[in-house]
Amino acid sequence: MNTNSAVPFEILLAERAAEIEFLLERLLDGRARAGEIMRPARLMQAIRHGALDGGKRLRPFLVMESAALFSAAGEAALRVGAALECIHCYSLIHDDLPAMDDDELRRGRPTVHKAFDEATAILAGDSLLTEAFGIIADAETELPPERKVQLISALSAAAGPGGMAGGQALDLEAEHRAPDEEGVVTLQAMKTGALIRFAAESGAIIASASDADRERLASFGSAIGLAFQLADDLLDLTADAETMGKATGKDAAHGKATLASLHGIEWTRMQLAGLVEQANELLEPYGEAADTLRAAARFVVERRS
Ligand code: GRG
């Protein structure tokens, strides 16, 4: 039984985001941890600027809700969600750098390299990436060691050269040599989809669910990951910068073809509906217990920022 079915999705998301904010605030304070020498104040300020007080916290939400599906909600899922959010925030900080997307605005605030400087922004991203694995490995993440190793391994695959970082490399190449449609799908599955896939899959790992459940949740994550990117492309075509808290129309300005710009708004909306259907089919075996994940799939395609 899903006890949350009466609560509107946006409220649930905001509640989880507040839990994540509270934990990140503690994890990213300036205190040196065991084995460390000290944490430089300016670097910590830049890290906190890039990671705190902003964002929908959708990826940690998916970690927590996929764990809850197998009755494993709790502190460990929250900490894995915080670790994943650190990686997401690092990717945004680095993506905004002049060498990449060169953005001045993120989450309605100056990007980290604008508020600080480029070198500090690079180091803030590096720190968040490294910290993520430390958070999972830490004794406070109360999971059996083999589960932690599985999480670290899956997160590394999702974030590294065969996942998000590789997808970003393909994206940079695409500015010089336009990929075909299959190439665009692969690029997006890596750049944006891999972390969302991990978010959904990780709940099954945390809960020691069966391999079949893990695969099913990972496929659900892939479907909504692709939907997330398609919705983002649609917003890039249609939304204004004030609503988004970041620049829009950038893909077109860079001459970058997206599936939405190639096929048009109507086609994209149909694809989004198909992906929600696919996500729902994957959740079929879990009945009402998966209602919050179903609502998450709808939110991903209907979001306005
Ligand atoms: C620099 C290694 C490296 C990777 C960058 C994430 C990424 C890869 C690039 C970001 C470019 C971008 C805007 C992609 C569209 C999808 C996306 C990740 C949007 C931002 O995620 P949200 O909407 O952001 O979840 P909030 O602010 O809510 O956390």
PDB file of N, CA, C and O in Angstrom, residues 35-100:
ATOM      1  N   GLY A  35      41.109  11.521   8.792  1.00  0.00           N
ATOM      2  CA  GLY A  35      42.052  11.292   7.698  1.00  0.00           C
ATOM      3  C   GLY A  35      42.345  12.545   6.884  1.00  0.00           C
ATOM      4  O   GLY A  35      43.249  12.540   6.045  1.00  0.00           O
ATOM      5  N   GLU A  36      41.590  13.629   7.119  1.00  0.00           N
ATOM      6  CA  GLU A  36      41.812  14.863   6.360  1.00  0.00           C
ATOM      7  C   GLU A  36      42.690  15.830   7.165  1.00  0.00           C
ATOM      8  O   GLU A  36      42.801  15.688   8.391  1.00  0.00           O
ATOM      9  N   ILE A  37      43.240  16.834   6.487  1.00  0.00           N
ATOM     10  CA  ILE A  37      44.072  17.830   7.184  1.00  0.00           C
ATOM     11  C   ILE A  37      43.223  19.055   7.525  1.00  0.00           C
ATOM     12  O   ILE A  37      43.036  19.387   8.685  1.00  0.00           O
ATOM     13  N   MET A  38      42.676  19.714   6.518  1.00  0.00           N
ATOM     14  CA  MET A  38      41.731  20.818   6.753  1.00  0.00           C
ATOM     15  C   MET A  38      40.957  21.059   5.457  1.00  0.00           C
ATOM     16  O   MET A  38      41.367  20.625   4.394  1.00  0.00           O
ATOM     17  N   ARG A  39      39.816  21.755   5.566  1.00  0.00           N
ATOM     18  CA  ARG A  39      39.011  22.077   4.391  1.00  0.00           C
ATOM     19  C   ARG A  39      39.064  23.594   4.167  1.00  0.00           C
ATOM     20  O   ARG A  39      38.517  24.351   4.980  1.00  0.00           O
ATOM     21  N   PRO A  40      39.699  24.064   3.086  1.00  0.00           N
ATOM     22  CA  PRO A  40      39.853  25.510   2.866  1.00  0.00           C
ATOM     23  C   PRO A  40      38.506  26.235   2.772  1.00  0.00           C
ATOM     24  O   PRO A  40      37.593  25.776   2.078  1.00  0.00           O
ATOM     25  N   ALA A  41      38.422  27.383   3.468  1.00  0.00           N
ATOM     26  CA  ALA A  41      37.140  28.089   3.612  1.00  0.00           C
ATOM     27  C   ALA A  41      36.554  28.503   2.253  1.00  0.00           C
ATOM     28  O   ALA A  41      35.353  28.309   1.994  1.00  0.00           O
ATOM     29  N   ARG A  42      37.381  29.066   1.372  1.00  0.00           N
ATOM     30  CA  ARG A  42      36.845  29.574   0.090  1.00  0.00           C
ATOM     31  C   ARG A  42      36.355  28.417  -0.791  1.00  0.00           C
ATOM     32  O   ARG A  42      35.332  28.514  -1.464  1.00  0.00           O
ATOM     33  N   LEU A  43      37.100  27.322  -0.771  1.00  0.00           N
ATOM     34  CA  LEU A  43      36.663  26.151  -1.545  1.00  0.00           C
ATOM     35  C   LEU A  43      35.324  25.647  -1.007  1.00  0.00           C
ATOM     36  O   LEU A  43      34.403  25.341  -1.771  1.00  0.00           O
ATOM     37  N   MET A  44      35.212  25.593   0.322  1.00  0.00           N
ATOM     38  CA  MET A  44      33.954  25.119   0.914  1.00  0.00           C
ATOM     39  C   MET A  44      32.791  26.051   0.575  1.00  0.00           C
ATOM     40  O   MET A  44      31.675  25.596   0.305  1.00  0.00           O
ATOM     41  N   GLN A  45      33.072  27.362   0.547  1.00  0.00           N
ATOM     42  CA  GLN A  45      32.004  28.315   0.167  1.00  0.00           C
ATOM     43  C   GLN A  45      31.541  28.050  -1.264  1.00  0.00           C
ATOM     44  O   GLN A  45      30.351  28.089  -1.567  1.00  0.00           O
ATOM     45  N   ALA A  46      32.508  27.789  -2.148  1.00  0.00           N
ATOM     46  CA  ALA A  46      32.156  27.535  -3.558  1.00  0.00           C
ATOM     47  C   ALA A  46      31.364  26.228  -3.685  1.00  0.00           C
ATOM     48  O   ALA A  46      30.372  26.147  -4.428  1.00  0.00           O
ATOM     49  N   ILE A  47      31.780  25.206  -2.948  1.00  0.00           N
ATOM     50  CA  ILE A  47      31.058  23.926  -2.959  1.00  0.00           C
ATOM     51  C   ILE A  47      29.623  24.139  -2.488  1.00  0.00           C
ATOM     52  O   ILE A  47      28.655  23.658  -3.103  1.00  0.00           O
ATOM     53  N   ARG A  48      29.487  24.886  -1.404  1.00  0.00           N
ATOM     54  CA  ARG A  48      28.149  25.114  -0.840  1.00  0.00           C
ATOM     55  C   ARG A  48      27.297  25.970  -1.786  1.00  0.00           C
ATOM     56  O   ARG A  48      26.109  25.715  -1.947  1.00  0.00           O
ATOM     57  N   HIS A  49      27.919  26.926  -2.456  1.00  0.00           N
ATOM     58  CA  HIS A  49      27.191  27.741  -3.441  1.00  0.00           C
ATOM     59  C   HIS A  49      26.632  26.842  -4.556  1.00  0.00           C
ATOM     60  O   HIS A  49      25.502  27.020  -5.001  1.00  0.00           O
ATOM     61  N   GLY A  50      27.434  25.854  -4.967  1.00  0.00           N
ATOM     62  CA  GLY A  50      27.013  24.986  -6.073  1.00  0.00           C
ATOM     63  C   GLY A  50      26.065  23.871  -5.673  1.00  0.00           C
ATOM     64  O   GLY A  50      25.364  23.320  -6.519  1.00  0.00           O
ATOM     65  N   ALA A  51      26.052  23.544  -4.374  1.00  0.00           N
ATOM     66  CA  ALA A  51      25.290  22.339  -3.995  1.00  0.00           C
ATOM     67  C   ALA A  51      24.097  22.608  -3.090  1.00  0.00           C
ATOM     68  O   ALA A  51      23.156  21.809  -3.069  1.00  0.00           O
ATOM     69  N   LEU A  52      24.125  23.719  -2.341  1.00  0.00           N
ATOM     70  CA  LEU A  52      23.052  23.932  -1.358  1.00  0.00           C
ATOM     71  C   LEU A  52      21.985  24.890  -1.881  1.00  0.00           C
ATOM     72  O   LEU A  52      22.238  25.686  -2.788  1.00  0.00           O
ATOM     73  N   ASP A  53      20.814  24.804  -1.260  1.00  0.00           N
ATOM     74  CA  ASP A  53      19.761  25.796  -1.457  1.00  0.00           C
ATOM     75  C   ASP A  53      19.361  25.949  -2.928  1.00  0.00           C
ATOM     76  O   ASP A  53      19.378  27.053  -3.472  1.00  0.00           O
ATOM     77  N   GLY A  54      19.014  24.854  -3.544  1.00  0.00           N
ATOM     78  CA  GLY A  54      18.547  24.985  -4.932  1.00  0.00           C
ATOM     79  C   GLY A  54      18.345  23.634  -5.567  1.00  0.00           C
ATOM     80  O   GLY A  54      18.830  22.615  -5.066  1.00  0.00           O
ATOM     81  N   GLY A  55      17.619  23.636  -6.639  1.00  0.00           N
ATOM     82  CA  GLY A  55      17.430  22.398  -7.384  1.00  0.00           C
ATOM     83  C   GLY A  55      16.233  21.625  -6.886  1.00  0.00           C
ATOM     84  O   GLY A  55      15.798  21.762  -5.736  1.00  0.00           O
ATOM     85  N   LYS A  56      15.714  20.805  -7.763  1.00  0.00           N
ATOM     86  CA  LYS A  56      14.513  20.027  -7.417  1.00  0.00           C
ATOM     87  C   LYS A  56      14.844  18.817  -6.560  1.00  0.00           C
ATOM     88  O   LYS A  56      13.974  18.247  -5.940  1.00  0.00           O
ATOM     89  N   ARG A  57      16.095  18.383  -6.613  1.00  0.00           N
ATOM     90  CA  ARG A  57      16.547  17.180  -5.882  1.00  0.00           C
ATOM     91  C   ARG A  57      15.779  15.945  -6.365  1.00  0.00           C
ATOM     92  O   ARG A  57      15.407  15.066  -5.562  1.00  0.00           O
ATOM     93  N   LEU A  58      15.567  15.907  -7.682  1.00  0.00           N
ATOM     94  CA  LEU A  58      14.788  14.798  -8.248  1.00  0.00           C
ATOM     95  C   LEU A  58      15.523  13.457  -8.153  1.00  0.00           C
ATOM     96  O   LEU A  58      14.911  12.423  -7.874  1.00  0.00           O
ATOM     97  N   ARG A  59      16.847  13.488  -8.356  1.00  0.00           N
ATOM     98  CA  ARG A  59      17.588  12.221  -8.337  1.00  0.00           C
ATOM     99  C   ARG A  59      17.558  11.576  -6.953  1.00  0.00           C
ATOM    100  O   ARG A  59      17.250  10.378  -6.832  1.00  0.00           O
ATOM    101  N   PRO A  60      17.858  12.337  -5.872  1.00  0.00           N
ATOM    102  CA  PRO A  60      17.718  11.725  -4.533  1.00  0.00           C
ATOM    103  C   PRO A  60      16.297  11.259  -4.238  1.00  0.00           C
ATOM    104  O   PRO A  60      16.097  10.241  -3.578  1.00  0.00           O
ATOM    105  N   PHE A  61      15.324  12.000  -4.753  1.00  0.00           N
ATOM    106  CA  PHE A  61      13.929  11.585  -4.560  1.00  0.00           C
ATOM    107  C   PHE A  61      13.723  10.189  -5.142  1.00  0.00           C
ATOM    108  O   PHE A  61      13.105   9.313  -4.516  1.00  0.00           O
ATOM    109  N   LEU A  62      14.273   9.963  -6.340  1.00  0.00           N
ATOM    110  CA  LEU A  62      14.107   8.653  -6.983  1.00  0.00           C
ATOM    111  C   LEU A  62      14.834   7.563  -6.208  1.00  0.00           C
ATOM    112  O   LEU A  62      14.348   6.436  -6.098  1.00  0.00           O
ATOM    113  N   VAL A  63      15.999   7.903  -5.661  1.00  0.00           N
ATOM    114  CA  VAL A  63      16.722   6.916  -4.835  1.00  0.00           C
ATOM    115  C   VAL A  63      15.826   6.512  -3.655  1.00  0.00           C
ATOM    116  O   VAL A  63      15.602   5.326  -3.388  1.00  0.00           O
ATOM    117  N   MET A  64      15.296   7.523  -2.971  1.00  0.00           N
ATOM    118  CA  MET A  64      14.513   7.240  -1.756  1.00  0.00           C
ATOM    119  C   MET A  64      13.228   6.495  -2.079  1.00  0.00           C
ATOM    120  O   MET A  64      12.842   5.563  -1.377  1.00  0.00           O
ATOM    121  N   GLU A  65      12.575   6.893  -3.155  1.00  0.00           N
ATOM    122  CA  GLU A  65      11.296   6.253  -3.482  1.00  0.00           C
ATOM    123  C   GLU A  65      11.488   4.856  -4.063  1.00  0.00           C
ATOM    124  O   GLU A  65      10.644   3.985  -3.858  1.00  0.00           O
ATOM    125  N   SER A  66      12.576   4.635  -4.789  1.00  0.00           N
ATOM    126  CA  SER A  66      12.788   3.263  -5.285  1.00  0.00           C
ATOM    127  C   SER A  66      13.185   2.351  -4.126  1.00  0.00           C
ATOM    128  O   SER A  66      12.792   1.184  -4.082  1.00  0.00           O
ATOM    129  N   ALA A  67      13.900   2.890  -3.135  1.00  0.00           N
ATOM    130  CA  ALA A  67      14.208   2.083  -1.941  1.00  0.00           C
ATOM    131  C   ALA A  67      12.917   1.805  -1.168  1.00  0.00           C
ATOM    132  O   ALA A  67      12.695   0.683  -0.685  1.00  0.00           O
ATOM    133  N   ALA A  68      12.052   2.824  -1.072  1.00  0.00           N
ATOM    134  CA  ALA A  68      10.786   2.665  -0.329  1.00  0.00           C
ATOM    135  C   ALA A  68       9.907   1.595  -0.963  1.00  0.00           C
ATOM    136  O   ALA A  68       9.160   0.897  -0.265  1.00  0.00           O
ATOM    137  N   LEU A  69      10.019   1.442  -2.282  1.00  0.00           N
ATOM    138  CA  LEU A  69       9.235   0.416  -2.978  1.00  0.00           C
ATOM    139  C   LEU A  69       9.530  -0.972  -2.404  1.00  0.00           C
ATOM    140  O   LEU A  69       8.668  -1.850  -2.385  1.00  0.00           O
ATOM    141  N   PHE A  70      10.768  -1.155  -1.931  1.00  0.00           N
ATOM    142  CA  PHE A  70      11.153  -2.447  -1.341  1.00  0.00           C
ATOM    143  C   PHE A  70      11.284  -2.323   0.185  1.00  0.00           C
ATOM    144  O   PHE A  70      12.079  -3.019   0.813  1.00  0.00           O
ATOM    145  N   SER A  71      10.526  -1.380   0.731  1.00  0.00           N
ATOM    146  CA  SER A  71      10.493  -1.156   2.188  1.00  0.00           C
ATOM    147  C   SER A  71      11.858  -0.853   2.778  1.00  0.00           C
ATOM    148  O   SER A  71      12.160  -1.261   3.900  1.00  0.00           O
ATOM    149  N   ALA A  72      12.688  -0.130   2.026  1.00  0.00           N
ATOM    150  CA  ALA A  72      14.023   0.187   2.550  1.00  0.00           C
ATOM    151  C   ALA A  72      14.263   1.690   2.608  1.00  0.00           C
ATOM    152  O   ALA A  72      15.394   2.146   2.456  1.00  0.00           O
ATOM    153  N   ALA A  73      13.180   2.458   2.820  1.00  0.00           N
ATOM    154  CA  ALA A  73      13.375   3.900   2.981  1.00  0.00           C
ATOM    155  C   ALA A  73      14.163   4.103   4.258  1.00  0.00           C
ATOM    156  O   ALA A  73      14.150   3.250   5.142  1.00  0.00           O
ATOM    157  N   GLY A  74      14.837   5.211   4.393  1.00  0.00           N
ATOM    158  CA  GLY A  74      15.558   5.453   5.642  1.00  0.00           C
ATOM    159  C   GLY A  74      16.859   6.165   5.390  1.00  0.00           C
ATOM    160  O   GLY A  74      17.125   6.637   4.288  1.00  0.00           O
ATOM    161  N   GLU A  75      17.672   6.212   6.449  1.00  0.00           N
ATOM    162  CA  GLU A  75      18.885   7.030   6.435  1.00  0.00           C
ATOM    163  C   GLU A  75      19.861   6.606   5.322  1.00  0.00           C
ATOM    164  O   GLU A  75      20.465   7.458   4.674  1.00  0.00           O
ATOM    165  N   ALA A  76      19.993   5.289   5.096  1.00  0.00           N
ATOM    166  CA  ALA A  76      20.963   4.851   4.077  1.00  0.00           C
ATOM    167  C   ALA A  76      20.548   5.363   2.694  1.00  0.00           C
ATOM    168  O   ALA A  76      21.378   5.872   1.928  1.00  0.00           O
ATOM    169  N   ALA A  77      19.250   5.273   2.394  1.00  0.00           N
ATOM    170  CA  ALA A  77      18.771   5.757   1.084  1.00  0.00           C
ATOM    171  C   ALA A  77      18.965   7.268   0.977  1.00  0.00           C
ATOM    172  O   ALA A  77      19.348   7.789  -0.073  1.00  0.00           O
ATOM    173  N   LEU A  78      18.735   7.960   2.070  1.00  0.00           N
ATOM    174  CA  LEU A  78      18.920   9.420   2.089  1.00  0.00           C
ATOM    175  C   LEU A  78      20.384   9.769   1.796  1.00  0.00           C
ATOM    176  O   LEU A  78      20.678  10.678   1.005  1.00  0.00           O
ATOM    177  N   ARG A  79      21.290   9.032   2.408  1.00  0.00           N
ATOM    178  CA  ARG A  79      22.718   9.309   2.206  1.00  0.00           C
ATOM    179  C   ARG A  79      23.162   8.972   0.787  1.00  0.00           C
ATOM    180  O   ARG A  79      23.965   9.698   0.195  1.00  0.00           O
ATOM    181  N   VAL A  80      22.635   7.882   0.221  1.00  0.00           N
ATOM    182  CA  VAL A  80      22.972   7.557  -1.180  1.00  0.00           C
ATOM    183  C   VAL A  80      22.396   8.649  -2.094  1.00  0.00           C
ATOM    184  O   VAL A  80      23.040   9.082  -3.058  1.00  0.00           O
ATOM    185  N   GLY A  81      21.197   9.127  -1.764  1.00  0.00           N
ATOM    186  CA  GLY A  81      20.603  10.226  -2.532  1.00  0.00           C
ATOM    187  C   GLY A  81      21.464  11.480  -2.463  1.00  0.00           C
ATOM    188  O   GLY A  81      21.687  12.156  -3.473  1.00  0.00           O
ATOM    189  N   ALA A  82      21.986  11.784  -1.277  1.00  0.00           N
ATOM    190  CA  ALA A  82      22.848  12.967  -1.116  1.00  0.00           C
ATOM    191  C   ALA A  82      24.134  12.800  -1.919  1.00  0.00           C
ATOM    192  O   ALA A  82      24.620  13.752  -2.554  1.00  0.00           O
ATOM    193  N   ALA A  83      24.680  11.586  -1.906  1.00  0.00           N
ATOM    194  CA  ALA A  83      25.898  11.321  -2.682  1.00  0.00           C
ATOM    195  C   ALA A  83      25.634  11.560  -4.172  1.00  0.00           C
ATOM    196  O   ALA A  83      26.415  12.213  -4.870  1.00  0.00           O
ATOM    197  N   LEU A  84      24.508  11.048  -4.646  1.00  0.00           N
ATOM    198  CA  LEU A  84      24.165  11.218  -6.067  1.00  0.00           C
ATOM    199  C   LEU A  84      23.955  12.698  -6.388  1.00  0.00           C
ATOM    200  O   LEU A  84      24.387  13.188  -7.437  1.00  0.00           O
ATOM    201  N   GLU A  85      23.336  13.433  -5.480  1.00  0.00           N
ATOM    202  CA  GLU A  85      23.113  14.865  -5.719  1.00  0.00           C
ATOM    203  C   GLU A  85      24.456  15.608  -5.790  1.00  0.00           C
ATOM    204  O   GLU A  85      24.598  16.553  -6.564  1.00  0.00           O
ATOM    205  N   CYS A  86      25.440  15.171  -4.989  1.00  0.00           N
ATOM    206  CA  CYS A  86      26.774  15.788  -5.075  1.00  0.00           C
ATOM    207  C   CYS A  86      27.338  15.629  -6.488  1.00  0.00           C
ATOM    208  O   CYS A  86      27.918  16.564  -7.053  1.00  0.00           O
ATOM    209  N   ILE A  87      27.152  14.441  -7.066  1.00  0.00           N
ATOM    210  CA  ILE A  87      27.670  14.223  -8.423  1.00  0.00           C
ATOM    211  C   ILE A  87      26.898  15.072  -9.431  1.00  0.00           C
ATOM    212  O   ILE A  87      27.473  15.673 -10.339  1.00  0.00           O
ATOM    213  N   HIS A  88      25.593  15.131  -9.258  1.00  0.00           N
ATOM    214  CA  HIS A  88      24.785  15.976 -10.153  1.00  0.00           C
ATOM    215  C   HIS A  88      25.255  17.438 -10.066  1.00  0.00           C
ATOM    216  O   HIS A  88      25.451  18.098 -11.095  1.00  0.00           O
ATOM    217  N   CYS A  89      25.461  17.934  -8.834  1.00  0.00           N
ATOM    218  CA  CYS A  89      25.863  19.338  -8.668  1.00  0.00           C
ATOM    219  C   CYS A  89      27.256  19.576  -9.264  1.00  0.00           C
ATOM    220  O   CYS A  89      27.498  20.610  -9.894  1.00  0.00           O
ATOM    221  N   TYR A  90      28.160  18.609  -9.077  1.00  0.00           N
ATOM    222  CA  TYR A  90      29.485  18.745  -9.718  1.00  0.00           C
ATOM    223  C   TYR A  90      29.317  18.874 -11.231  1.00  0.00           C
ATOM    224  O   TYR A  90      29.954  19.715 -11.878  1.00  0.00           O
ATOM    225  N   SER A  91      28.432  18.047 -11.808  1.00  0.00           N
ATOM    226  CA  SER A  91      28.286  18.070 -13.272  1.00  0.00           C
ATOM    227  C   SER A  91      27.736  19.420 -13.740  1.00  0.00           C
ATOM    228  O   SER A  91      28.140  19.920 -14.787  1.00  0.00           O
ATOM    229  N   LEU A  92      26.849  20.003 -12.950  1.00  0.00           N
ATOM    230  CA  LEU A  92      26.303  21.317 -13.326  1.00  0.00           C
ATOM    231  C   LEU A  92      27.394  22.390 -13.235  1.00  0.00           C
ATOM    232  O   LEU A  92      27.511  23.243 -14.122  1.00  0.00           O
ATOM    233  N   ILE A  93      28.200  22.331 -12.165  1.00  0.00           N
ATOM    234  CA  ILE A  93      29.272  23.333 -11.987  1.00  0.00           C
ATOM    235  C   ILE A  93      30.249  23.260 -13.173  1.00  0.00           C
ATOM    236  O   ILE A  93      30.612  24.276 -13.767  1.00  0.00           O
ATOM    237  N   HIS A  94      30.652  22.039 -13.526  1.00  0.00           N
ATOM    238  CA  HIS A  94      31.601  21.894 -14.630  1.00  0.00           C
ATOM    239  C   HIS A  94      30.941  22.197 -15.973  1.00  0.00           C
ATOM    240  O   HIS A  94      31.557  22.794 -16.841  1.00  0.00           O
ATOM    241  N   ASP A  95      29.681  21.803 -16.129  1.00  0.00           N
ATOM    242  CA  ASP A  95      28.980  22.080 -17.396  1.00  0.00           C
ATOM    243  C   ASP A  95      28.875  23.586 -17.651  1.00  0.00           C
ATOM    244  O   ASP A  95      28.880  24.027 -18.794  1.00  0.00           O
ATOM    245  N   ASP A  96      28.778  24.371 -16.588  1.00  0.00           N
ATOM    246  CA  ASP A  96      28.617  25.822 -16.730  1.00  0.00           C
ATOM    247  C   ASP A  96      29.921  26.551 -17.066  1.00  0.00           C
ATOM    248  O   ASP A  96      29.903  27.736 -17.406  1.00  0.00           O
ATOM    249  N   LEU A  97      31.059  25.867 -16.936  1.00  0.00           N
ATOM    250  CA  LEU A  97      32.362  26.513 -17.147  1.00  0.00           C
ATOM    251  C   LEU A  97      32.508  27.046 -18.578  1.00  0.00           C
ATOM    252  O   LEU A  97      31.914  26.484 -19.516  1.00  0.00           O
ATOM    253  N   PRO A  98      33.331  28.070 -18.758  1.00  0.00           N
ATOM    254  CA  PRO A  98      33.557  28.610 -20.113  1.00  0.00           C
ATOM    255  C   PRO A  98      34.005  27.535 -21.116  1.00  0.00           C
ATOM    256  O   PRO A  98      33.627  27.584 -22.285  1.00  0.00           O
ATOM    257  N   ALA A  99      34.789  26.542 -20.671  1.00  0.00           N
ATOM    258  CA  ALA A  99      35.253  25.503 -21.600  1.00  0.00           C
ATOM    259  C   ALA A  99      34.134  24.576 -22.034  1.00  0.00           C
ATOM    260  O   ALA A  99      34.270  23.825 -22.996  1.00  0.00           O
ATOM    261  N   MET A 100      33.012  24.619 -21.333  1.00  0.00           N
ATOM    262  CA  MET A 100      31.877  23.736 -21.686  1.00  0.00           C
ATOM    263  C   MET A 100      30.721  24.606 -22.170  1.00  0.00           C
ATOM    264  O   MET A 100      30.788  25.170 -23.237  1.00  0.00           O
TER     265      MET A 100
END
